[in-house]
Short mmCIF file of C-alpha atoms and ligand atoms in Angstrom, two decimals:
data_model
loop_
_atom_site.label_atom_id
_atom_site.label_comp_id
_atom_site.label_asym_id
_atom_site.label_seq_id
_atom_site.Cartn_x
_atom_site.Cartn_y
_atom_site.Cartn_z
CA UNK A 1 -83.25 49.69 -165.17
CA UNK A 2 -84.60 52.36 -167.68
CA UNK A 3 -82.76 50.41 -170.76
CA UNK A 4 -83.88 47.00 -170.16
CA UNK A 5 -87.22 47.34 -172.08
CA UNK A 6 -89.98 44.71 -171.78
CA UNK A 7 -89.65 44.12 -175.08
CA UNK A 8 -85.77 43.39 -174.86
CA UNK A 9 -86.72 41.44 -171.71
CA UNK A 10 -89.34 39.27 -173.89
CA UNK A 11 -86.56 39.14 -176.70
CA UNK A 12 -84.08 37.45 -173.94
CA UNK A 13 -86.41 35.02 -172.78
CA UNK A 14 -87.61 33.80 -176.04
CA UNK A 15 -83.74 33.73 -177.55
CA UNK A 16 -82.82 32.12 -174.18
CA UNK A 17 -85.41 29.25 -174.60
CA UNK A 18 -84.64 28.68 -177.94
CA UNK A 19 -80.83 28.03 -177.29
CA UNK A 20 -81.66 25.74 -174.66
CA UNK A 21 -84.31 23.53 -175.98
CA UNK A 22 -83.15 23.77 -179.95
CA UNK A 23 -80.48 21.56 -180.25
CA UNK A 24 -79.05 23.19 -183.50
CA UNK A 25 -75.62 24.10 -183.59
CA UNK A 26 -75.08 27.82 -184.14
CA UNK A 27 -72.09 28.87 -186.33
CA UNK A 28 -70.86 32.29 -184.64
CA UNK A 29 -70.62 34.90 -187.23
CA UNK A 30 -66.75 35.58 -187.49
CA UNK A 31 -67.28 38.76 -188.53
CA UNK A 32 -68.93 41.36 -185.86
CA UNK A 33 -69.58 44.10 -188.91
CA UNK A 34 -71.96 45.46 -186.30
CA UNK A 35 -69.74 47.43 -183.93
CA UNK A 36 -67.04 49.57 -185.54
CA UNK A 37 -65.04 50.45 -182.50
CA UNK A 38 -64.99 47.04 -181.47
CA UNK A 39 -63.86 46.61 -184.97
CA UNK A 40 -61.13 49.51 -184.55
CA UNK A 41 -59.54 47.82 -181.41
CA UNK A 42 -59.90 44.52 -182.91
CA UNK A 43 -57.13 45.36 -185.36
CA UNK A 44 -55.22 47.19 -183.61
CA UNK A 45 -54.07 43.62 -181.43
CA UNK A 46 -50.23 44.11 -182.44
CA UNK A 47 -49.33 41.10 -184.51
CA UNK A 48 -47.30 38.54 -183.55
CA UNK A 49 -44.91 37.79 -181.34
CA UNK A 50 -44.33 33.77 -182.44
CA UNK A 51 -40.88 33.27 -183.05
CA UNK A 52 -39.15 31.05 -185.76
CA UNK A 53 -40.09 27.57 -185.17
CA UNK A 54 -42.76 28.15 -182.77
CA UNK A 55 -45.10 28.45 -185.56
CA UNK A 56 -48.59 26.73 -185.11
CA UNK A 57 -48.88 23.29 -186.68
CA UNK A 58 -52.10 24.75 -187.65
CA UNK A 59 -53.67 27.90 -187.94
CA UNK A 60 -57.60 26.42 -186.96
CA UNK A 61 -59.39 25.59 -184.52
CA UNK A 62 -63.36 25.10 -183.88
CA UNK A 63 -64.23 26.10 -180.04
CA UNK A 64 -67.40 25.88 -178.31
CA UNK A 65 -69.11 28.16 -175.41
CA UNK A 66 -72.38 28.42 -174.28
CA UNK A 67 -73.45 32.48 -173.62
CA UNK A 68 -72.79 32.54 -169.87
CA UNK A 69 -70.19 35.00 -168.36
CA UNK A 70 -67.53 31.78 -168.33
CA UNK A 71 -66.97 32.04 -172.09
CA UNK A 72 -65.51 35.46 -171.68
CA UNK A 73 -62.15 34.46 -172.54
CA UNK A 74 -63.04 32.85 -175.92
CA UNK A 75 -64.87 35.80 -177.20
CA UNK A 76 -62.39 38.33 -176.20
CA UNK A 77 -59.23 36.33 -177.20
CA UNK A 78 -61.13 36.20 -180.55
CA UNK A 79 -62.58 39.95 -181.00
CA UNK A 80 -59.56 41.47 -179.63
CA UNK A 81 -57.02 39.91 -181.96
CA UNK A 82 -55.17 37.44 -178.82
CA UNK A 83 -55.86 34.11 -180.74
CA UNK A 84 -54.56 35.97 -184.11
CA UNK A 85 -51.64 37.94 -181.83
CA UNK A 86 -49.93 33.88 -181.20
CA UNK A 87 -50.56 32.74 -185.00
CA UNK A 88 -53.70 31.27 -184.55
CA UNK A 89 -55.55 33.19 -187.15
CA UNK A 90 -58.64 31.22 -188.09
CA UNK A 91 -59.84 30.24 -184.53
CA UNK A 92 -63.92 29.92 -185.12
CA UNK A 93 -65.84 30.25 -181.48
CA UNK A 94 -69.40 28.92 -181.46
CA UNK A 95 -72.29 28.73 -179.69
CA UNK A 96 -73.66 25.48 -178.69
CA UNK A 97 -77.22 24.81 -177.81
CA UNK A 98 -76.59 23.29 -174.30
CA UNK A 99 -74.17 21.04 -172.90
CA UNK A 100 -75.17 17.94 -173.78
CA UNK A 101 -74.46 19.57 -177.90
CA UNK A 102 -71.31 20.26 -176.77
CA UNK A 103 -70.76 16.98 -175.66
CA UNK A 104 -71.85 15.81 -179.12
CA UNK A 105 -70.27 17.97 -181.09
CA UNK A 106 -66.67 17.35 -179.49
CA UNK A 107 -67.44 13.82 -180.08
CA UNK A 108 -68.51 14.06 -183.49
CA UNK A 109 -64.77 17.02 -183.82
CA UNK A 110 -64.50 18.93 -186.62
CA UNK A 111 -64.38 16.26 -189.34
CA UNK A 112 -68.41 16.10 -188.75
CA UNK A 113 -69.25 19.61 -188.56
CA UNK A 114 -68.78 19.62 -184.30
CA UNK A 115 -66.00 21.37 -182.25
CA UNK A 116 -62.05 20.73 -181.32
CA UNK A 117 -62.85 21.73 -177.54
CA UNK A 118 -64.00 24.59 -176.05
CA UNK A 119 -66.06 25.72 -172.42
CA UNK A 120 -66.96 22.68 -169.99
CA UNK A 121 -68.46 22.23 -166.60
CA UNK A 122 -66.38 19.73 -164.52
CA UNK A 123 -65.91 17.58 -164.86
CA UNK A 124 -67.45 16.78 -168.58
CA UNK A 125 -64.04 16.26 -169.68
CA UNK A 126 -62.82 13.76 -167.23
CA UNK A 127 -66.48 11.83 -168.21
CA UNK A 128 -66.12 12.17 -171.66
CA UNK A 129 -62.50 10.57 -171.42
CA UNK A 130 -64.34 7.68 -169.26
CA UNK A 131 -67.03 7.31 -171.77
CA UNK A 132 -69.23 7.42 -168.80
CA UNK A 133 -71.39 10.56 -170.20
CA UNK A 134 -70.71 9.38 -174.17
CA UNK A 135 -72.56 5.87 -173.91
CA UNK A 136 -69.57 4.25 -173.13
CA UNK A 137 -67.64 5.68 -176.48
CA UNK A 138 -64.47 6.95 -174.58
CA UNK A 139 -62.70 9.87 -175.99
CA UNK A 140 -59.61 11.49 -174.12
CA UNK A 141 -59.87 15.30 -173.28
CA UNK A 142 -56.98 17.88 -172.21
CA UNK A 143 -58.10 20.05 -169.42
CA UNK A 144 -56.00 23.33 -170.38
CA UNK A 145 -56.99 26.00 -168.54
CA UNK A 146 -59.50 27.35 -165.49
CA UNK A 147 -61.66 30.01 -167.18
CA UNK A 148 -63.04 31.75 -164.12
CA UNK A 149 -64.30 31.74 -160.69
CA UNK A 150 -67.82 33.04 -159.30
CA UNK A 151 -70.68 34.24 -161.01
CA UNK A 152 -72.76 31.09 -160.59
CA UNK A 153 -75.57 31.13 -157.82
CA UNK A 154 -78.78 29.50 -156.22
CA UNK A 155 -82.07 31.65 -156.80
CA UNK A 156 -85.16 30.82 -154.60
CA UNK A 157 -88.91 31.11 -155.77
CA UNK A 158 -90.75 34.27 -154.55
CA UNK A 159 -93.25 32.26 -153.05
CA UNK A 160 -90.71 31.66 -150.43
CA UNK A 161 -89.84 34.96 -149.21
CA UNK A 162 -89.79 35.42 -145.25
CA UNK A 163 -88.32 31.50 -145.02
CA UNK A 164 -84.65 32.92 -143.90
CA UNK A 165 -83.29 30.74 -147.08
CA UNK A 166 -79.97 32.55 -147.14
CA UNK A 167 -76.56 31.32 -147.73
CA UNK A 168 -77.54 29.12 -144.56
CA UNK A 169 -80.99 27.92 -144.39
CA UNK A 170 -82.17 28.84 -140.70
CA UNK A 171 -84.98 26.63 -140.88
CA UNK A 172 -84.36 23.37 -142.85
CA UNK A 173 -87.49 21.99 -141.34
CA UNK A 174 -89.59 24.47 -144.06
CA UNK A 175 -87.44 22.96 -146.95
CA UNK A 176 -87.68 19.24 -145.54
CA UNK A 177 -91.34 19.44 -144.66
CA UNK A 178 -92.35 21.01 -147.65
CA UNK A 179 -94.28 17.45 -149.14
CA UNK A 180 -96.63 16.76 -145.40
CA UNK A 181 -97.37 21.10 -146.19
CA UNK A 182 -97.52 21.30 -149.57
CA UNK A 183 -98.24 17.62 -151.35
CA UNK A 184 -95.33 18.02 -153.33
CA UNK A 185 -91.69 17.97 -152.66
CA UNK A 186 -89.72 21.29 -152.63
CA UNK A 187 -87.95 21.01 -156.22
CA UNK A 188 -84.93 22.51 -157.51
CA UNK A 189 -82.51 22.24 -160.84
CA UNK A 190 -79.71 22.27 -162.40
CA UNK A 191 -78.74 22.44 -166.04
CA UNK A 192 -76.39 19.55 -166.37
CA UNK A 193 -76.14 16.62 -164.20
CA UNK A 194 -73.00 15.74 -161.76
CA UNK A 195 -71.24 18.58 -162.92
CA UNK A 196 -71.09 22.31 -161.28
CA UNK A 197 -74.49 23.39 -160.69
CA UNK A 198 -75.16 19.79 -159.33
CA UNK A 199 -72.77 20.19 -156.84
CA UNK A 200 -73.30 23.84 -156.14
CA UNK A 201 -76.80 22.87 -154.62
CA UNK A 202 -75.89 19.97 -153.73
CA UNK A 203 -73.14 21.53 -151.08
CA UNK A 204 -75.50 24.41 -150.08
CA UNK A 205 -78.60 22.07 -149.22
CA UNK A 206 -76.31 19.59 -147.23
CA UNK A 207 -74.36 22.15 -145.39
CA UNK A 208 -78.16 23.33 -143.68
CA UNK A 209 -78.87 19.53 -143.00
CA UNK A 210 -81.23 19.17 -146.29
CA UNK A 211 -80.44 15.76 -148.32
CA UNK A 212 -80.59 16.62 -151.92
CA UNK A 213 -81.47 12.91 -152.59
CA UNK A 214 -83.80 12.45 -150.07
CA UNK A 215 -85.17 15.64 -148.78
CA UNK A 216 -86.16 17.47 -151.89
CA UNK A 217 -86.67 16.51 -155.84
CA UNK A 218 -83.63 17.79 -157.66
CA UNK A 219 -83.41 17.19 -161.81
CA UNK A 220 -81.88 19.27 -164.70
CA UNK A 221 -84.17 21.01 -166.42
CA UNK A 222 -83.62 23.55 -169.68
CA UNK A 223 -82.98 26.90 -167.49
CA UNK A 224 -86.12 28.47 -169.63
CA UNK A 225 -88.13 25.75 -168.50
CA UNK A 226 -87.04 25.97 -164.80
CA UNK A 227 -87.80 29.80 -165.00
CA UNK A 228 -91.08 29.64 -166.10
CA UNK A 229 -91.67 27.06 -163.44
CA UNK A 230 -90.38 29.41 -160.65
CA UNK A 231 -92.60 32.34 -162.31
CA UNK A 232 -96.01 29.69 -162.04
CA UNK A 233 -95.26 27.92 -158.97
CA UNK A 234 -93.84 24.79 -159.91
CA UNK A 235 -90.61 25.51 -159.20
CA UNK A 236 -88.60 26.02 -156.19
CA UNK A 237 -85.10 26.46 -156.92
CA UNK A 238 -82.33 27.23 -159.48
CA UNK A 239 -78.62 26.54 -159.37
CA UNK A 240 -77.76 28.90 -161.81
CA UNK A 241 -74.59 31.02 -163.65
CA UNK A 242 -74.83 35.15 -165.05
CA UNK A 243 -76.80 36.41 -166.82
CA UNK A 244 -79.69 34.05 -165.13
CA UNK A 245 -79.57 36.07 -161.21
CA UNK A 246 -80.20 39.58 -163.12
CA UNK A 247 -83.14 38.45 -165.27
CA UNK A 248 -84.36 36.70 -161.73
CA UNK A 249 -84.20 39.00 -159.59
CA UNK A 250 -85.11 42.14 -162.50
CA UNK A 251 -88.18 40.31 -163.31
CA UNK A 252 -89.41 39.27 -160.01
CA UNK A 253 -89.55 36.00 -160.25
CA UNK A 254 -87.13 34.93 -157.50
CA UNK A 255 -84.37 35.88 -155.29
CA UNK A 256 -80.75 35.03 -154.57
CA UNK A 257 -80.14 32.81 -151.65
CA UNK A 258 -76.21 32.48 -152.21
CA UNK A 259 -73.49 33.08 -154.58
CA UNK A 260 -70.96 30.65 -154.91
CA UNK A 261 -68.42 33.03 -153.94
CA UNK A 262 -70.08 33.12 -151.04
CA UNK A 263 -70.14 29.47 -150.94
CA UNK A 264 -66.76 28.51 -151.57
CA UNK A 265 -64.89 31.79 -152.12
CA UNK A 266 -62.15 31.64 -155.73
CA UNK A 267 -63.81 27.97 -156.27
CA UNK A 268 -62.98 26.45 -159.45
CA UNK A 269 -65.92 27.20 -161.93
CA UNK A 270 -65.96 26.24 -165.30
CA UNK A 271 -62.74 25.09 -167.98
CA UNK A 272 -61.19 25.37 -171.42
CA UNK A 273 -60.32 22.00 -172.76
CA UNK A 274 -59.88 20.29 -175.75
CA UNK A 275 -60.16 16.52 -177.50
CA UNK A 276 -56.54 15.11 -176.54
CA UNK A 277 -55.62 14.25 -180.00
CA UNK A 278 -56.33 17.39 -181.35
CA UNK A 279 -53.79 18.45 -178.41
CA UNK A 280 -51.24 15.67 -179.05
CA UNK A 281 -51.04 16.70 -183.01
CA UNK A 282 -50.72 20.43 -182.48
CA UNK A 283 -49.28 20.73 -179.73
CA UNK A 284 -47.91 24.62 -180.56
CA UNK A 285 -51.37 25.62 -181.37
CA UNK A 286 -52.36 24.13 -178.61
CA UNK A 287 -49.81 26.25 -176.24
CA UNK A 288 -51.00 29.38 -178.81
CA UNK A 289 -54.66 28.94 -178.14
CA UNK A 290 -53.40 29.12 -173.89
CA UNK A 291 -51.41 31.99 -174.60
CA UNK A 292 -54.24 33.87 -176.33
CA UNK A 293 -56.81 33.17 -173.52
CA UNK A 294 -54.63 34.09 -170.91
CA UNK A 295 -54.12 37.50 -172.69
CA UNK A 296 -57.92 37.60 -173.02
CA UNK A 297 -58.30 36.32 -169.01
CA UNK A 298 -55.86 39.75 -167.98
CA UNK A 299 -58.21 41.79 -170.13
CA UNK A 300 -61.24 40.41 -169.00
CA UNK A 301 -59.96 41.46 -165.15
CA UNK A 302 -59.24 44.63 -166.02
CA UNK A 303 -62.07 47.13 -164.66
CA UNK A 304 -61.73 49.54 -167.34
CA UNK A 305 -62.10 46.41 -169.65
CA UNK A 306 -65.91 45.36 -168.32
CA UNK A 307 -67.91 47.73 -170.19
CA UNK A 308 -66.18 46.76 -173.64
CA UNK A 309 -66.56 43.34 -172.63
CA UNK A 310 -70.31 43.66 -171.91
CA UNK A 311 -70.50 45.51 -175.87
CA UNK A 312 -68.83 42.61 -177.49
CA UNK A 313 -70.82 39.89 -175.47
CA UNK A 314 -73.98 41.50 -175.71
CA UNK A 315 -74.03 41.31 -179.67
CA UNK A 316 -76.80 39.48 -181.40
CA UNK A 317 -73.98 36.15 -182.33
CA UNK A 318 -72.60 35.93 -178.72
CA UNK A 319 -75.20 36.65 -175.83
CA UNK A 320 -77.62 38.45 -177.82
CA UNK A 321 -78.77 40.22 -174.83
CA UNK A 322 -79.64 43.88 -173.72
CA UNK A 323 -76.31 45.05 -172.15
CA UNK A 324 -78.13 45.91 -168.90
CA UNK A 325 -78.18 41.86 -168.24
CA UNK A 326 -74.58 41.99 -168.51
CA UNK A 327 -73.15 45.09 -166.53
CA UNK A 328 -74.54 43.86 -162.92
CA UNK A 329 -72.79 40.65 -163.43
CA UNK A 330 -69.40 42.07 -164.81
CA UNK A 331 -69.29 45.05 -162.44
CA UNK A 332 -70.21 42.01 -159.58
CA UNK A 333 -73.75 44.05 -158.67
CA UNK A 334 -76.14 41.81 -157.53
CA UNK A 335 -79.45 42.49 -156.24
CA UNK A 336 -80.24 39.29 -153.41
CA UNK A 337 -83.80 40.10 -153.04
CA UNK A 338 -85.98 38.40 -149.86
CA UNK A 339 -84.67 41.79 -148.08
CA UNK A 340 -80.40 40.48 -148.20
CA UNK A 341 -78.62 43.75 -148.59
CA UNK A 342 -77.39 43.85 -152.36
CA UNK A 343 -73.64 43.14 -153.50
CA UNK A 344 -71.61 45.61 -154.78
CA UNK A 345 -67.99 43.79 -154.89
CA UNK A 346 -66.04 42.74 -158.62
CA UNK A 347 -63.87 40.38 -156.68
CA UNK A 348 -67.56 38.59 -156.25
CA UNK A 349 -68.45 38.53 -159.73
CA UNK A 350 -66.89 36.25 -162.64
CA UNK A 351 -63.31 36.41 -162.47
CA UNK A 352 -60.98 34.85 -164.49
CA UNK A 353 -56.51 35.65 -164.45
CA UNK A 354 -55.85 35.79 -160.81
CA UNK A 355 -57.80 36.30 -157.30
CA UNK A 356 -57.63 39.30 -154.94
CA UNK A 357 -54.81 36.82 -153.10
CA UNK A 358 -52.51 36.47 -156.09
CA UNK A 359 -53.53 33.26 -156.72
CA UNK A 360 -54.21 31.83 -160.17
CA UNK A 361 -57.68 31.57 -161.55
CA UNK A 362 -56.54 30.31 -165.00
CA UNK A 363 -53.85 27.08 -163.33
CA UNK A 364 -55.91 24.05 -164.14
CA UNK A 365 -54.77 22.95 -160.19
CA UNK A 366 -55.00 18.93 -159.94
CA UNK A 367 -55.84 19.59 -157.07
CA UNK A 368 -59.61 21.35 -158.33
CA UNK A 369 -60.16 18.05 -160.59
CA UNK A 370 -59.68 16.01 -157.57
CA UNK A 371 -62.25 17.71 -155.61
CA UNK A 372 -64.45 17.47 -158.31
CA UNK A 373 -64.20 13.73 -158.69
CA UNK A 374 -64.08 13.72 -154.94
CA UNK A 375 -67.52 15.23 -154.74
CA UNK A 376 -68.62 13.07 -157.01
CA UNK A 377 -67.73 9.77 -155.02
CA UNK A 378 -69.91 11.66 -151.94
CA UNK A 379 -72.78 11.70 -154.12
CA UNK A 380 -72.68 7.86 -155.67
CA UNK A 381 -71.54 9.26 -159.23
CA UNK A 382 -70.15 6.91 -160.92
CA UNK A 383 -69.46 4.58 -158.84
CA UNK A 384 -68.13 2.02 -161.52
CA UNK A 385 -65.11 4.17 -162.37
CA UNK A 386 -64.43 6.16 -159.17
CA UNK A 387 -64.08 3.20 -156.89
CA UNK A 388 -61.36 4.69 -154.88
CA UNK A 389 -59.14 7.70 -154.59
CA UNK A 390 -56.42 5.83 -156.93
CA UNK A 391 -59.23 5.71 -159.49
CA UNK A 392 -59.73 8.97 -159.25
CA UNK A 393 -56.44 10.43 -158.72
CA UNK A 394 -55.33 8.52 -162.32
CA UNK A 395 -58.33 9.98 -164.66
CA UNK A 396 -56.82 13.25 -163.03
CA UNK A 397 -53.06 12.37 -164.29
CA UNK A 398 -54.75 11.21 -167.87
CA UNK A 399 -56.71 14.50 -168.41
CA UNK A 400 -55.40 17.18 -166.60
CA UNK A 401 -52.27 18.80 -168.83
CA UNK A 402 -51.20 21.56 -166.84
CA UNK A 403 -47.83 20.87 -168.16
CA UNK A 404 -49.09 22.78 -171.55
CA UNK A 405 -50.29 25.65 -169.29
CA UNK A 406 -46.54 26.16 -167.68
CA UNK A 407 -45.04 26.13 -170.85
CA UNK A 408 -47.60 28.30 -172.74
CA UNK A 409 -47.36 31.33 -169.75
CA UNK A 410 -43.30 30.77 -169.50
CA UNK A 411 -43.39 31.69 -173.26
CA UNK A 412 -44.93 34.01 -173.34
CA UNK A 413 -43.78 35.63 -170.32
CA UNK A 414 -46.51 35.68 -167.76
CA UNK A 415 -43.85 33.54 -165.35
CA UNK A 416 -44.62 36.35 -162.18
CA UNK A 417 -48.13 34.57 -162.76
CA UNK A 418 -47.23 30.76 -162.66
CA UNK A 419 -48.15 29.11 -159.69
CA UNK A 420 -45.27 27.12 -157.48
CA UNK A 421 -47.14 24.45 -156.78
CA UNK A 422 -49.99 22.45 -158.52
CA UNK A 423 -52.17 22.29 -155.69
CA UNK A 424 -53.94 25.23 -154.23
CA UNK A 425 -53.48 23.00 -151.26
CA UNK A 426 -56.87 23.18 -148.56
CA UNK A 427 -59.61 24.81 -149.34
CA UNK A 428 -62.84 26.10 -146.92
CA UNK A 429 -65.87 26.30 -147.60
CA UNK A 430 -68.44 28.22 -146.07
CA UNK A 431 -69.44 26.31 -143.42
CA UNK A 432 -65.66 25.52 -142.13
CA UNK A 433 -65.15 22.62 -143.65
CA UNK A 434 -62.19 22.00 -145.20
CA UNK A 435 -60.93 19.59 -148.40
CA UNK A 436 -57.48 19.24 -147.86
CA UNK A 437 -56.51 17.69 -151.34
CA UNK A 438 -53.68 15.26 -149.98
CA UNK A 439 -56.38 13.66 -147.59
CA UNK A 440 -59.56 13.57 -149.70
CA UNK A 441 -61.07 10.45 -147.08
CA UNK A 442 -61.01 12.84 -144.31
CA UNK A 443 -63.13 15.74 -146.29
CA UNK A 444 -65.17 12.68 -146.90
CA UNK A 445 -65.34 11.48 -143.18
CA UNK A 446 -66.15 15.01 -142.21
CA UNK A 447 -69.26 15.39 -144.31
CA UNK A 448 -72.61 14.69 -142.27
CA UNK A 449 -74.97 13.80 -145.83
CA UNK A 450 -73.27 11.85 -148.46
CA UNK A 451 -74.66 8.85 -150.31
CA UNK A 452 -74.10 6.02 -148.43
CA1 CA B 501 -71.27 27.75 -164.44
#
């Protein structure tokens, strides 16, 4: 990549391991200045279609995202005029450190200088209601919305090229025996415990017949930090989201063993949800905020749309990135490295309105929570709260309000795009089996490594 200087490249590290270890919360300049055609199409979002007496309760609201391709939707809905478009004029979007600030700050809400709601792995929200990942301090969440499917992945240490670690793992016996080879354990990390990056590995390990509890060491580490560590040897493994693959793979420092789309193809990636009473005293806004993003989720899918997208994320108060780490991701190019033929698909990249099979991306299904908390009970999460599937299946009917979503497309007139049901119903995964969501036991049953 001719544009993608070393010094940019040095820039994106050093920015990247700044966000992640500082834990200082960065107001997003609401004013781009830098970009006048941005600027240009940013006003010319046609104001408003909200009708007498659906007027926002409130015109504000103070959303967090972390600068990974998921937040799409809340920068565009903000830079192309779809928050203002539904009367919600002073929506502020900013970047948090990492997700245990975002955590923090949607604790602490507005009133102390945090966030209303915003981006979340899954599922934060259903822990944060619990109190389980807010030392015991429970505060209800909404889950609103799905922001998008794909663009997360596992990357693979160079020093393991030639080990036929692909999307299966042809010989778990390297991976397993790494500690009798090696003196050390084959390591690998996440950014966020028991939420999606956990799981992603999580799945892909078991499926070969490698316990992530017992076979390997897996932690969260700072994705800097785990970078550096695959770069020096220390390192094994990365469960990982865009922009992280490019820089891997463009700086040689590892390779891609498997996207998730390749793991669990349209899986449910990360969400857009809110502190519940925010929700319950604005409830218009609320359905305005929807309506916005799933203006900004059509845009976002709209091919012609990526390379404006990558512009706007790229700037210095969003990504702050060279644009070259964006367009692989949003054009869904990915160089595998290890000698895996490269992808060249969009359907495999981030998406976020609706999948090649007309289904929704942006439905918060019940049915997605469920799996979630479902995975968590194979692991031992929690095992306080999720004792059984009734546990589970409540803390689903508490957070999940994808009542709000109905209403918000009905009004504003995406109903071609509302789903009929609000499950998915079974899913596969890559390895055939299947989570059929009115018989989570026998997914359960059918899974060979699971805590016990
Ligand atoms: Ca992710």
């Amino acid at each position: 990549m001719s544009t993608f200087s070393h010094l940019s490249r040095r820039k994106f590290i050093v920015t990247a391991g700044a966000t992640a270890a500082g834990a200082v919360l960065l107001k997003g300049c609401s004013q781009p200045g830098a970009n006048t055609a941005s600027n240009n199409t940013s006003s010319a979002a046609a104001p408003s279609p909200v009708a007498a007496g659906d007027a926002p309760e409130t015109t504000k609201a103070t959303l967090g995202y972390l600068p990974i391709v998921e937040s799409a939707p809340l920068i565009v809905a903000k830079e192309k005029g779809f928050f203002a478009k539904y009367g919600m004029t002073d929506v502020q979007v900013v970047k948090q450190a990492n997700w245990a600030g975002a955590r923090d700050n949607v604790v602490i809400g507005t009133q102390g200088g945090g966030i209303d709601g915003g981006q979340w792995q899954m599922p934060m929200p259903h822990l944060i209601t619990e109190g389980i990942i807010t030392n015991g301090n429970k505060l209800p969440m909404a889950v609103l919305m799905q922001l998008n499917t794909h663009g997360n992945g596992i990357a693979i240490a160079n020093a393991h090229q030639g080990k036929q670690i692909g999307l299966k793992i042809n010989d778990p016996e390297y991976i397993k025996g790494f500690q009798a080879a090696n003196g050390r354990r084959f390591k690998a990390a996440f950014t966020f415990p028991n939420a999606n990056q956990d799981f992603w590995i999580r799945y892909w390990f078991a499926a070969s017949g490698v316990d992530p509890d017992k076979d390997i060491e897996l932690m969260a580490v700072p994705p800097a930090e785990t970078v550096q560590g695959m770069r020096n040897g220390t390192m094994d493994a990365f469960s990982t989201g865009d922009p992280w693959p490019y820089r891997i793979l463009n700086d040689k420092i590892g390779f891609m063993s498997a996207l998730t789309a390749e793991i669990w193809q349209n899986h449910p990636e990360e969400y857009f949800a809110m502190r519940a009473d925010w929700v319950e005293a604005n409830p218009k806004a609320t359905k305005a905020l929807l309506k916005g993003l799933m203006e900004a989720q059509q845009w976002c899918d709209q091919p012609e749309n990526r390379e404006e997208m990558v512009n706007i994320a790229s700037r210095r108060q969003y990504f702050n990135a060279p644009k070259a780490v964006l367009t692989g991701p949003w054009s869904g190019t990915y160089e595998m490295g290890d000698g895996k033929a490269a992808i060249n698909d969009i359907n495999k990249g981030s998406r976020y309105w609706k999948d090649p099979n007309g289904n929704s991306i942006s439905y918060p299904y019940k049915s997605h929570d469920l799996w979630f908390l479902t995975e968590s009970m194979r692991w031992g999460f929690h095992k306080n709260v999720l004792t059984d599937f009734d546990a589970a299946k409540k803390i689903v009917d508490r957070v999940n309000r994808e009542d709000l979503w109905r209403e918000a497309a009905k009004e504003a007139g995406f109903t071609a795009d509302i789903p009929k049901e609000t499950s998915r119903g079974v899913e596969t995964f890559f390895d055939g089996i299947k989570f059929d969501p009115e018989n989570p036991q026998a997914y359960l049953d059918s899974l060979k490594i699971k805590a016990a």
